Amino acid sequence: MSPNASGWRSVEIVLKGARRMRVTGKIAEIRQWTAEARAAGKGIGLVPTMGALHVGHASLIDEARRRCGFVVVSLFVNPTQFGPGEDFDNYPRPFERDLALCEQHGVDVVFAPSAAEMYPRENLSWVTVSGITEHLCGRSRPNHFRGVTTVCTKLFNIVGCDVAFFGQKDAQQCVVIRRMVADLNMPLEILVCPTVREADGLAVSSRNQYLSAQQRKDAPIIYEALKKGREMIEAGETDPARVRERIEAVMRRAPALQIEYISLVDPETLEDVKRIGRAVLIAVAARLGPARLIDNIVVDSGR
Ligand code: AMP
């Protein structure tokens, strides 16, 4: 299959049994298909992705399949959420493999637009969420969330979904999208699915493939450190500085890890907590060779 000017050619993949998966890069086409599904009384679920699909994405698709009569997956490496010098050009784009995964997981429609289809002219209209986008990843990626909220708004408008599925792996993204949907009265529900991990605890990510063998061995220390933090809080620690220090000490066991942040924040406002109360989000970001890895854990101590 090859791309045309407006993304991927529309094709229909006929599967065993009655199911069929359709693929398009055209906004007009996806609009028509979702309108037909809605007219047939089906609830529409959207799983927005940048492709390079893995078991984490598959878990979102499976949840969408359980909850919605019609499942749309978008594959779009969104240029507006990448900053200068980030990995937009190198981001993996294994299109045929992505289609196979979608097919295996019972997706109804894959929407894979080109950048020209999504941004046909200079983009003058942006959706910005203030405050919560300035913490954590917002510090080192200044326009990232503006790109995410703008493209998600466009996708929600194009697909007309009832539910959109996101992964807890990108905790700040979930908080930002939920807030945008609430503030702007967008008529859909946001469902957040748990982080899927490798057997050694590393959060599955499309960017893990950038890691060398040695870096891949070091990477699980991030989750080990998060678990150590959780243990301390569950054992009664209420001082975020002490938890942070301990997490940092564990992460320092892999000297190649360059820590960007280790933050203990309120799970909704994303502001640093002064004292650990009932629920706290521990979020970390670190560079490991060419990859920037993020992970998080929510600790609900029940206090
Ligand atoms: P991406 O393609 O990286 O933009 O991710 C698309 C969606 O998949 C986002 O909502 C991510 O949070 C989610 N996702 C990515 N990795 C995982 C994972 N390991 N577990 C659960 N969800 C994930």
mmCIF file of C-alpha atoms and ligand atoms in Angstrom:
data_model
loop_
_atom_site.group_PDB
_atom_site.id
_atom_site.type_symbol
_atom_site.label_atom_id
_atom_site.label_comp_id
_atom_site.label_asym_id
_atom_site.label_seq_id
_atom_site.Cartn_x
_atom_site.Cartn_y
_atom_site.Cartn_z
ATOM 1 C CA MET A 1 0.000 0.000 0.000
ATOM 2 C CA SER A 2 1.339 3.450 -0.745
ATOM 3 C CA PRO A 3 0.518 6.933 0.449
ATOM 4 C CA ASN A 4 -1.249 9.428 -1.783
ATOM 5 C CA ALA A 5 -1.283 13.205 -1.387
ATOM 6 C CA SER A 6 -3.749 13.120 1.472
ATOM 7 C CA GLY A 7 -2.342 10.176 3.385
ATOM 8 C CA TRP A 8 -2.910 6.499 2.871
ATOM 9 C CA ARG A 9 -5.181 5.184 0.146
ATOM 10 C CA SER A 10 -8.483 4.019 1.418
ATOM 11 C CA VAL A 11 -8.638 0.250 1.419
ATOM 12 C CA GLU A 12 -10.828 -2.377 2.840
ATOM 13 C CA ILE A 13 -9.263 -5.393 4.481
ATOM 14 C CA VAL A 14 -11.716 -8.256 4.568
ATOM 15 C CA LEU A 15 -11.153 -10.486 7.533
ATOM 16 C CA LYS A 16 -12.256 -13.974 8.308
ATOM 17 C CA GLY A 17 -15.914 -13.998 9.283
ATOM 18 C CA ALA A 18 -18.055 -10.906 8.929
ATOM 19 C CA ARG A 19 -15.531 -8.369 10.216
ATOM 20 C CA ARG A 20 -13.817 -5.972 7.901
ATOM 21 C CA MET A 21 -11.324 -3.259 8.655
ATOM 22 C CA ARG A 22 -11.202 -0.099 6.598
ATOM 23 C CA VAL A 23 -8.217 2.229 6.277
ATOM 24 C CA THR A 24 -8.249 5.807 5.100
ATOM 25 C CA GLY A 25 -6.209 8.984 5.172
ATOM 26 C CA LYS A 26 -9.135 11.183 4.240
ATOM 27 C CA ILE A 27 -11.137 13.241 6.710
ATOM 28 C CA ALA A 28 -14.272 13.223 4.531
ATOM 29 C CA GLU A 29 -14.235 9.440 4.393
ATOM 30 C CA ILE A 30 -13.764 8.836 8.106
ATOM 31 C CA ARG A 31 -16.556 11.324 8.829
ATOM 32 C CA GLN A 32 -18.887 9.420 6.542
ATOM 33 C CA TRP A 33 -18.017 6.037 8.060
ATOM 34 C CA THR A 34 -18.465 7.167 11.645
ATOM 35 C CA ALA A 35 -21.763 8.872 10.717
ATOM 36 C CA GLU A 36 -22.969 5.563 9.285
ATOM 37 C CA ALA A 37 -21.905 3.699 12.426
ATOM 38 C CA ARG A 38 -23.688 6.254 14.596
ATOM 39 C CA ALA A 39 -26.843 5.964 12.449
ATOM 40 C CA ALA A 40 -26.660 2.193 13.017
ATOM 41 C CA GLY A 41 -26.786 2.873 16.766
ATOM 42 C CA LYS A 42 -23.132 2.111 17.516
ATOM 43 C CA GLY A 43 -21.090 3.941 20.146
ATOM 44 C CA ILE A 44 -17.825 5.224 18.696
ATOM 45 C CA GLY A 45 -14.502 4.704 20.460
ATOM 46 C CA LEU A 46 -11.289 6.424 19.368
ATOM 47 C CA VAL A 47 -7.757 5.350 20.223
ATOM 48 C CA PRO A 48 -5.426 8.178 19.165
ATOM 49 C CA THR A 49 -1.845 7.019 18.526
ATOM 50 C CA MET A 50 1.325 7.969 16.703
ATOM 51 C CA GLY A 51 1.644 4.421 15.354
ATOM 52 C CA ALA A 52 4.573 2.049 15.995
ATOM 53 C CA LEU A 53 1.931 0.085 17.847
ATOM 54 C CA HIS A 54 2.757 -2.287 20.692
ATOM 55 C CA VAL A 55 0.999 -4.176 23.479
ATOM 56 C CA GLY A 56 0.321 -0.905 25.339
ATOM 57 C CA HIS A 57 -1.662 0.442 22.397
ATOM 58 C CA ALA A 58 -3.305 -2.981 21.972
ATOM 59 C CA SER A 59 -4.608 -2.814 25.540
ATOM 60 C CA LEU A 60 -6.336 0.491 24.710
ATOM 61 C CA ILE A 61 -7.815 -0.991 21.541
ATOM 62 C CA ASP A 62 -9.075 -4.051 23.463
ATOM 63 C CA GLU A 63 -10.737 -1.799 26.038
ATOM 64 C CA ALA A 64 -12.331 0.236 23.235
ATOM 65 C CA ARG A 65 -13.533 -3.006 21.637
ATOM 66 C CA ARG A 66 -15.142 -4.081 24.943
ATOM 67 C CA ARG A 67 -16.921 -0.765 25.431
ATOM 68 C CA CYS A 68 -17.790 0.510 21.962
ATOM 69 C CA GLY A 69 -19.632 -0.910 18.961
ATOM 70 C CA PHE A 70 -17.300 0.872 16.526
ATOM 71 C CA VAL A 71 -13.565 1.299 17.096
ATOM 72 C CA VAL A 72 -11.383 3.835 15.300
ATOM 73 C CA VAL A 73 -7.597 3.936 15.692
ATOM 74 C CA SER A 74 -5.743 6.994 14.439
ATOM 75 C CA LEU A 75 -2.118 6.682 13.315
ATOM 76 C CA PHE A 76 -0.594 10.128 13.025
ATOM 77 C CA VAL A 77 2.871 11.322 13.962
ATOM 78 C CA ASN A 78 1.731 14.822 14.824
ATOM 79 C CA PRO A 79 4.406 17.363 13.863
ATOM 80 C CA THR A 80 3.027 20.132 16.083
ATOM 81 C CA GLN A 81 3.770 18.261 19.310
ATOM 82 C CA PHE A 82 7.490 17.816 18.541
ATOM 83 C CA GLY A 83 9.974 20.548 19.389
ATOM 84 C CA PRO A 84 13.075 21.498 17.403
ATOM 85 C CA GLY A 85 15.743 18.798 17.724
ATOM 86 C CA GLU A 86 13.258 16.160 18.910
ATOM 87 C CA ASP A 87 12.708 12.826 17.168
ATOM 88 C CA PHE A 88 9.947 13.706 14.669
ATOM 89 C CA ASP A 89 11.990 12.628 11.626
ATOM 90 C CA ASN A 90 13.280 9.428 13.232
ATOM 91 C CA TYR A 91 10.022 8.381 14.875
ATOM 92 C CA PRO A 92 9.308 4.800 13.700
ATOM 93 C CA ARG A 93 6.526 4.437 11.124
ATOM 94 C CA PRO A 94 5.981 0.684 10.536
ATOM 95 C CA PHE A 95 2.645 1.188 8.775
ATOM 96 C CA GLU A 96 1.981 -2.348 7.530
ATOM 97 C CA ARG A 97 2.781 -3.839 10.942
ATOM 98 C CA ASP A 98 0.469 -1.330 12.607
ATOM 99 C CA LEU A 99 -2.357 -2.333 10.275
ATOM 100 C CA ALA A 100 -1.788 -5.998 11.104
ATOM 101 C CA LEU A 101 -2.023 -5.283 14.847
ATOM 102 C CA CYS A 102 -5.217 -3.279 14.347
ATOM 103 C CA GLU A 103 -6.684 -6.068 12.285
ATOM 104 C CA GLN A 104 -5.817 -8.677 14.928
ATOM 105 C CA HIS A 105 -7.497 -6.602 17.611
ATOM 106 C CA GLY A 106 -10.762 -6.104 15.734
ATOM 107 C CA VAL A 107 -10.454 -2.427 14.809
ATOM 108 C CA ASP A 108 -13.198 -1.180 12.479
ATOM 109 C CA VAL A 109 -11.398 1.778 10.944
ATOM 110 C CA VAL A 110 -7.814 3.004 10.845
ATOM 111 C CA PHE A 111 -7.454 6.722 10.205
ATOM 112 C CA ALA A 112 -3.936 7.480 8.962
ATOM 113 C CA PRO A 113 -3.891 11.009 7.557
ATOM 114 C CA SER A 114 -0.903 12.834 6.131
ATOM 115 C CA ALA A 115 0.341 16.050 7.722
ATOM 116 C CA ALA A 116 -1.099 17.911 4.710
ATOM 117 C CA GLU A 117 -4.546 16.417 5.351
ATOM 118 C CA MET A 118 -4.465 17.429 9.027
ATOM 119 C CA TYR A 119 -2.750 20.797 8.547
ATOM 120 C CA PRO A 120 -3.574 21.911 4.974
ATOM 121 C CA ARG A 121 -2.615 25.522 5.650
ATOM 122 C CA GLU A 122 -0.631 27.459 8.215
ATOM 123 C CA ASN A 123 -2.287 26.594 11.506
ATOM 124 C CA LEU A 124 -3.523 29.721 13.251
ATOM 125 C CA SER A 125 -5.911 28.077 15.694
ATOM 126 C CA TRP A 126 -4.546 26.372 18.778
ATOM 127 C CA VAL A 127 -6.096 24.836 21.855
ATOM 128 C CA THR A 128 -4.055 25.624 24.930
ATOM 129 C CA VAL A 129 -4.536 24.465 28.499
ATOM 130 C CA SER A 130 -2.709 26.643 30.986
ATOM 131 C CA GLY A 131 -1.159 25.817 34.373
ATOM 132 C CA ILE A 132 -1.099 22.026 34.332
ATOM 133 C CA THR A 133 0.834 22.020 31.055
ATOM 134 C CA GLU A 134 3.660 24.002 32.597
ATOM 135 C CA HIS A 135 4.743 21.363 35.139
ATOM 136 C CA LEU A 136 6.637 18.085 34.591
ATOM 137 C CA CYS A 137 7.235 17.520 30.843
ATOM 138 C CA GLY A 138 5.950 21.026 30.052
ATOM 139 C CA ARG A 139 9.159 22.508 31.455
ATOM 140 C CA SER A 140 11.441 20.905 28.895
ATOM 141 C CA ARG A 141 8.895 20.614 26.059
ATOM 142 C CA PRO A 142 7.319 24.081 25.931
ATOM 143 C CA ASN A 143 4.874 23.654 23.000
ATOM 144 C CA HIS A 144 4.343 19.916 23.309
ATOM 145 C CA PHE A 145 0.978 19.970 25.064
ATOM 146 C CA ARG A 146 -0.351 22.705 22.790
ATOM 147 C CA GLY A 147 0.306 20.317 19.893
ATOM 148 C CA VAL A 148 -1.324 17.420 21.741
ATOM 149 C CA THR A 149 -4.466 19.316 22.772
ATOM 150 C CA THR A 150 -4.838 20.818 19.291
ATOM 151 C CA VAL A 151 -4.469 17.516 17.455
ATOM 152 C CA CYS A 152 -6.755 15.692 19.912
ATOM 153 C CA THR A 153 -9.412 18.393 19.459
ATOM 154 C CA LYS A 154 -9.112 17.980 15.697
ATOM 155 C CA LEU A 155 -9.354 14.180 15.973
ATOM 156 C CA PHE A 156 -12.358 14.380 18.315
ATOM 157 C CA ASN A 157 -14.064 16.762 15.843
ATOM 158 C CA ILE A 158 -13.214 14.598 12.843
ATOM 159 C CA VAL A 159 -14.188 11.239 14.360
ATOM 160 C CA GLY A 160 -17.070 12.414 16.541
ATOM 161 C CA CYS A 161 -16.210 9.789 19.150
ATOM 162 C CA ASP A 162 -18.223 9.063 22.293
ATOM 163 C CA VAL A 163 -15.201 7.765 24.174
ATOM 164 C CA ALA A 164 -11.466 8.330 23.644
ATOM 165 C CA PHE A 165 -8.921 5.981 25.222
ATOM 166 C CA PHE A 166 -5.585 7.120 26.644
ATOM 167 C CA GLY A 167 -2.789 5.387 28.585
ATOM 168 C CA GLN A 168 -1.769 6.206 32.154
ATOM 169 C CA LYS A 169 1.833 5.902 30.927
ATOM 170 C CA ASP A 170 1.447 9.512 29.742
ATOM 171 C CA ALA A 171 -0.055 10.707 33.020
ATOM 172 C CA GLN A 172 0.239 14.430 32.355
ATOM 173 C CA GLN A 173 -1.326 14.025 28.914
ATOM 174 C CA CYS A 174 -4.323 12.292 30.531
ATOM 175 C CA VAL A 175 -4.801 15.088 33.076
ATOM 176 C CA VAL A 176 -4.487 17.768 30.388
ATOM 177 C CA ILE A 177 -6.904 16.095 27.957
ATOM 178 C CA ARG A 178 -9.484 15.426 30.682
ATOM 179 C CA ARG A 179 -9.296 19.053 31.764
ATOM 180 C CA MET A 180 -9.634 20.332 28.196
ATOM 181 C CA VAL A 181 -12.686 18.135 27.591
ATOM 182 C CA ALA A 182 -14.293 19.317 30.849
ATOM 183 C CA ASP A 183 -13.453 23.010 30.399
ATOM 184 C CA LEU A 184 -14.625 23.133 26.783
ATOM 185 C CA ASN A 185 -17.706 20.891 27.247
ATOM 186 C CA MET A 186 -16.525 18.481 24.579
ATOM 187 C CA PRO A 187 -19.193 15.787 24.207
ATOM 188 C CA LEU A 188 -17.102 12.719 24.910
ATOM 189 C CA GLU A 189 -15.757 10.631 27.749
ATOM 190 C CA ILE A 190 -12.029 10.147 28.395
ATOM 191 C CA LEU A 191 -11.060 6.711 29.585
ATOM 192 C CA VAL A 192 -7.597 6.104 31.016
ATOM 193 C CA CYS A 193 -6.130 2.569 30.820
ATOM 194 C CA PRO A 194 -3.300 1.218 33.024
ATOM 195 C CA THR A 195 0.340 1.256 31.926
ATOM 196 C CA VAL A 196 1.425 -1.971 30.245
ATOM 197 C CA ARG A 197 4.932 -3.065 31.222
ATOM 198 C CA GLU A 198 7.584 -5.458 29.985
ATOM 199 C CA ALA A 199 8.293 -8.474 32.207
ATOM 200 C CA ASP A 200 11.149 -6.543 33.875
ATOM 201 C CA GLY A 201 8.898 -3.577 34.658
ATOM 202 C CA LEU A 202 9.939 -1.157 31.915
ATOM 203 C CA ALA A 203 6.895 0.711 30.601
ATOM 204 C CA VAL A 204 6.344 -0.382 26.998
ATOM 205 C CA SER A 205 7.024 2.514 24.620
ATOM 206 C CA SER A 206 7.629 3.022 20.915
ATOM 207 C CA ARG A 207 10.785 4.870 21.957
ATOM 208 C CA ASN A 208 12.280 1.820 23.743
ATOM 209 C CA GLN A 209 13.502 0.649 20.355
ATOM 210 C CA TYR A 210 16.007 3.533 20.341
ATOM 211 C CA LEU A 211 17.846 1.824 23.249
ATOM 212 C CA SER A 212 21.057 -0.177 22.817
ATOM 213 C CA ALA A 213 21.298 -3.582 24.533
ATOM 214 C CA GLN A 214 23.086 -2.047 27.539
ATOM 215 C CA GLN A 215 20.645 0.854 27.785
ATOM 216 C CA ARG A 216 17.737 -1.587 27.602
ATOM 217 C CA LYS A 217 19.282 -3.434 30.585
ATOM 218 C CA ASP A 218 19.521 -0.180 32.551
ATOM 219 C CA ALA A 219 16.037 1.105 31.704
ATOM 220 C CA PRO A 220 13.958 -1.005 34.178
ATOM 221 C CA ILE A 221 15.671 0.798 37.059
ATOM 222 C CA ILE A 222 13.185 3.627 36.483
ATOM 223 C CA TYR A 223 10.251 1.463 37.547
ATOM 224 C CA GLU A 224 12.289 -0.090 40.367
ATOM 225 C CA ALA A 225 12.894 3.419 41.691
ATOM 226 C CA LEU A 226 9.191 4.304 41.432
ATOM 227 C CA LYS A 227 8.283 1.139 43.344
ATOM 228 C CA LYS A 228 10.764 2.051 46.064
ATOM 229 C CA GLY A 229 9.014 5.411 46.371
ATOM 230 C CA ARG A 230 5.649 3.708 46.639
ATOM 231 C CA GLU A 231 6.963 1.365 49.323
ATOM 232 C CA MET A 232 8.160 4.285 51.432
ATOM 233 C CA ILE A 233 4.822 6.084 51.188
ATOM 234 C CA GLU A 234 2.901 2.928 51.982
ATOM 235 C CA ALA A 235 5.122 2.464 55.017
ATOM 236 C CA GLY A 236 4.052 5.916 56.260
ATOM 237 C CA GLU A 237 6.554 8.400 54.806
ATOM 238 C CA THR A 238 4.897 11.800 54.287
ATOM 239 C CA ASP A 239 7.924 13.933 53.319
ATOM 240 C CA PRO A 240 8.164 14.189 49.511
ATOM 241 C CA ALA A 241 11.826 15.286 49.684
ATOM 242 C CA ARG A 242 12.857 12.042 51.396
ATOM 243 C CA VAL A 243 10.961 9.929 48.871
ATOM 244 C CA ARG A 244 12.456 11.908 46.026
ATOM 245 C CA GLU A 245 15.989 11.434 47.391
ATOM 246 C CA ARG A 246 15.492 7.696 47.647
ATOM 247 C CA ILE A 247 14.126 7.440 44.110
ATOM 248 C CA GLU A 248 17.087 9.441 42.852
ATOM 249 C CA ALA A 249 19.523 7.180 44.718
ATOM 250 C CA VAL A 250 18.036 4.103 43.035
ATOM 251 C CA MET A 251 18.126 5.738 39.599
ATOM 252 C CA ARG A 252 21.777 6.749 40.113
ATOM 253 C CA ARG A 253 22.643 3.036 40.145
ATOM 254 C CA ALA A 254 22.434 3.335 36.342
ATOM 255 C CA PRO A 255 24.925 6.174 35.707
ATOM 256 C CA ALA A 256 23.882 6.443 32.053
ATOM 257 C CA LEU A 257 20.429 7.668 33.132
ATOM 258 C CA GLN A 258 20.276 11.455 32.970
ATOM 259 C CA ILE A 259 17.458 12.446 35.259
ATOM 260 C CA GLU A 260 15.269 15.274 33.956
ATOM 261 C CA TYR A 261 12.808 15.327 36.833
ATOM 262 C CA ILE A 262 11.520 13.270 39.737
ATOM 263 C CA SER A 263 8.319 14.903 40.971
ATOM 264 C CA LEU A 264 5.727 14.094 43.593
ATOM 265 C CA VAL A 265 2.614 15.977 42.575
ATOM 266 C CA ASP A 266 -1.094 16.200 43.159
ATOM 267 C CA PRO A 267 -2.686 13.814 40.609
ATOM 268 C CA GLU A 268 -5.127 16.500 39.419
ATOM 269 C CA THR A 269 -3.402 19.877 39.717
ATOM 270 C CA LEU A 270 0.075 18.426 39.041
ATOM 271 C CA GLU A 271 1.484 20.839 41.605
ATOM 272 C CA ASP A 272 4.289 19.676 43.888
ATOM 273 C CA VAL A 273 2.955 18.287 47.142
ATOM 274 C CA LYS A 274 4.419 19.720 50.345
ATOM 275 C CA ARG A 275 3.312 16.764 52.404
ATOM 276 C CA ILE A 276 2.124 13.422 51.093
ATOM 277 C CA GLY A 277 -1.541 12.975 51.830
ATOM 278 C CA ARG A 278 -3.988 10.529 50.375
ATOM 279 C CA ALA A 279 -3.009 10.255 46.707
ATOM 280 C CA VAL A 280 0.191 11.322 45.035
ATOM 281 C CA LEU A 281 1.491 10.960 41.492
ATOM 282 C CA ILE A 282 5.190 10.153 41.307
ATOM 283 C CA ALA A 283 6.380 11.074 37.830
ATOM 284 C CA VAL A 284 9.851 10.777 36.366
ATOM 285 C CA ALA A 285 11.555 11.644 33.096
ATOM 286 C CA ALA A 286 15.080 10.635 32.159
ATOM 287 C CA ARG A 287 17.271 10.493 29.127
ATOM 288 C CA LEU A 288 18.973 7.237 28.320
ATOM 289 C CA GLY A 289 21.188 7.591 25.250
ATOM 290 C CA PRO A 290 18.961 8.682 22.384
ATOM 291 C CA ALA A 291 15.692 8.023 24.224
ATOM 292 C CA ARG A 292 13.743 10.248 26.560
ATOM 293 C CA LEU A 293 11.801 7.915 28.841
ATOM 294 C CA ILE A 294 8.903 8.818 31.128
ATOM 295 C CA ASP A 295 7.073 6.747 33.704
ATOM 296 C CA ASN A 296 4.846 7.270 36.707
ATOM 297 C CA ILE A 297 2.976 5.578 39.483
ATOM 298 C CA VAL A 298 -0.019 6.792 41.478
ATOM 299 C CA VAL A 299 0.191 5.941 45.160
ATOM 300 C CA ASP A 300 -3.033 5.978 47.080
ATOM 301 C CA SER A 301 -1.962 5.420 50.653
ATOM 302 C CA GLY A 302 -5.561 5.447 51.873
ATOM 303 C CA ARG A 303 -4.577 7.941 54.585
HETATM 304 P P1 AMP B 1 1.616 7.257 21.459
HETATM 305 O O1 AMP B 1 1.488 6.473 20.196
HETATM 306 O O2 AMP B 1 2.921 7.098 22.157
HETATM 307 O O3 AMP B 1 1.180 8.697 21.294
HETATM 308 O O4 AMP B 1 0.555 6.626 22.464
HETATM 309 C C1 AMP B 1 -0.792 6.515 22.111
HETATM 310 C C2 AMP B 1 -1.567 6.153 23.345
HETATM 311 O O5 AMP B 1 -1.105 4.905 23.853
HETATM 312 C C3 AMP B 1 -1.406 7.175 24.478
HETATM 313 O O6 AMP B 1 -2.660 7.374 25.106
HETATM 314 C C4 AMP B 1 -0.425 6.502 25.375
HETATM 315 O O7 AMP B 1 -0.545 6.908 26.727
HETATM 316 C C5 AMP B 1 -0.813 5.044 25.231
HETATM 317 N N1 AMP B 1 0.296 4.176 25.628
HETATM 318 C C6 AMP B 1 1.581 4.225 25.179
HETATM 319 N N2 AMP B 1 2.328 3.314 25.827
HETATM 320 C C7 AMP B 1 1.512 2.687 26.719
HETATM 321 C C8 AMP B 1 1.700 1.649 27.683
HETATM 322 N N3 AMP B 1 2.874 1.079 27.882
HETATM 323 N N4 AMP B 1 0.613 1.270 28.400
HETATM 324 C C9 AMP B 1 -0.585 1.844 28.215
HETATM 325 N N5 AMP B 1 -0.828 2.820 27.324
HETATM 326 C C10 AMP B 1 0.206 3.230 26.574
#
